[in-house]
Amino acid sequence: MVEDYPRTLGDLEARFSSEEACRAYLFDLRWPDGFRCPRCGHAKAWPVARVRFQCASCGHQASVIAGTIFQDTHKPLAMWFRVIWLVTSQKTGASALNLQRVLGLGSYKTAWAWLHKLRRAMVRPGRGRLSGRVEVDESYVGGLEEGTHGRGTAKKAIVAIAAEEDGDGTGRIRMRRIANASAKELHAFVEDAVEPGSLVHTDGWEGYTGLRKKGYKHKATPVKDRKASKVLPRVHKAASLLKRWLMGTHQGAVSREHLDYYLDEFVFRFNRRTSRYRGKLFFRLLQNAVAIEPAPFETLTRGSRGRKKRTPKG
Ligand SMILES: [Zn+2]
């Protein structure tokens, strides 16, 4: 599919002022090779009403926004497009407060909820794992908000970080909040984030031992605290940029509970930081937004990674 996206705000406003234009754009993103019935895969459909298509084979009615983050929205798509532009056109993104002010959204809460919906689309469904030589480390992120009175450590979270080596520079990264720095948590993160067969470079922490048994090459370099940034420079750089972003753009108004969504956004931005056109991020975000599959009933009984949960007996 040709990557077709607005280059400027003027471009965006000229192209996407009507719902029809927004829907047509989403249609092309969702079905780049033409309509496919989400139920039976048939390629022929006819329009029903203004926003639906009916499969010519099984009769299933599909709409371009059903099953996407726009599904239950009461606001015009044109407004969503503007928000997505605002979020993607600036290198550091937008806070809920920015959004509320710039777009005149009714409340802070609405702006916050929109940003959270968009963050869900910042992880491409089925994205691959990092590969090659990958640095992995954990970092403590402090200054977080806590909704209820927590324990003394509640304002801090531990974030596991993986960063690909790309010559002297950094390739793609992954980040995730982990409960603690145990082998169980760290191994699970590595297995989610890094392709087996890759070389994982860590410090000497015992939580990383045993990675070889899981199919990784493992290089452990013991460090004294002060030199950690020299031994694993890429993860340390990413960690400091993350902290700056949380305190800068979001003024530290991030709760530990929601940190994962902010990490998704940070990773989305970081991995596209060299994109020449910001419009490309607009394109990617919308592409992910319509690629998200609806949650059919049977998936509700499964765990978050698609494994079947055991039905409790009794
Ligand atoms: Zn069908």
GROMACS .gro file of N, CA and C and ligand atoms in nm, residues 35-42 44 54-60, ligand 1:
model
   49
   35PHE      N    1  -1.201  -0.467   0.032
   35PHE     CA    2  -1.281  -0.520   0.142
   35PHE      C    3  -1.264  -0.671   0.161
   36ARG      N    4  -1.254  -0.711   0.287
   36ARG     CA    5  -1.257  -0.854   0.323
   36ARG      C    6  -1.357  -0.868   0.437
   37CYS      N    7  -1.451  -0.956   0.423
   37CYS     CA    8  -1.549  -0.975   0.530
   37CYS      C    9  -1.477  -1.024   0.655
   38PRO      N   10  -1.491  -0.954   0.769
   38PRO     CA   11  -1.424  -0.996   0.892
   38PRO      C   12  -1.471  -1.135   0.939
   39ARG      N   13  -1.590  -1.176   0.894
   39ARG     CA   14  -1.640  -1.304   0.941
   39ARG      C   15  -1.601  -1.419   0.848
   40CYS      N   16  -1.625  -1.403   0.716
   40CYS     CA   17  -1.601  -1.517   0.626
   40CYS      C   18  -1.489  -1.494   0.525
   41GLY      N   19  -1.437  -1.372   0.517
   41GLY     CA   20  -1.325  -1.348   0.426
   41GLY      C   21  -1.366  -1.318   0.283
   42HIS      N   22  -1.493  -1.316   0.257
   42HIS     CA   23  -1.542  -1.286   0.123
   42HIS      C   24  -1.504  -1.143   0.083
   44LYS      N   25  -1.660  -0.944  -0.154
   44LYS     CA   26  -1.762  -0.855  -0.211
   44LYS      C   27  -1.858  -0.807  -0.103
   54GLN      N   28  -2.231  -0.459   0.377
   54GLN     CA   29  -2.283  -0.593   0.402
   54GLN      C   30  -2.215  -0.694   0.311
   55CYS      N   31  -2.162  -0.800   0.373
   55CYS     CA   32  -2.093  -0.904   0.297
   55CYS      C   33  -2.192  -0.971   0.200
   56ALA      N   34  -2.149  -0.984   0.074
   56ALA     CA   35  -2.236  -1.041  -0.028
   56ALA      C   36  -2.252  -1.191  -0.009
   57SER      N   37  -2.164  -1.252   0.068
   57SER     CA   38  -2.171  -1.396   0.087
   57SER      C   39  -2.247  -1.436   0.213
   58CYS      N   40  -2.203  -1.387   0.328
   58CYS     CA   41  -2.264  -1.434   0.453
   58CYS      C   42  -2.361  -1.332   0.513
   59GLY      N   43  -2.367  -1.214   0.458
   59GLY     CA   44  -2.463  -1.116   0.507
   59GLY      C   45  -2.416  -1.036   0.627
   60HIS      N   46  -2.294  -1.067   0.676
   60HIS     CA   47  -2.238  -0.995   0.790
   60HIS      C   48  -2.225  -0.846   0.758
  315ZN      ZN   49  -1.897  -1.265   0.502
   0.00000   0.00000   0.00000
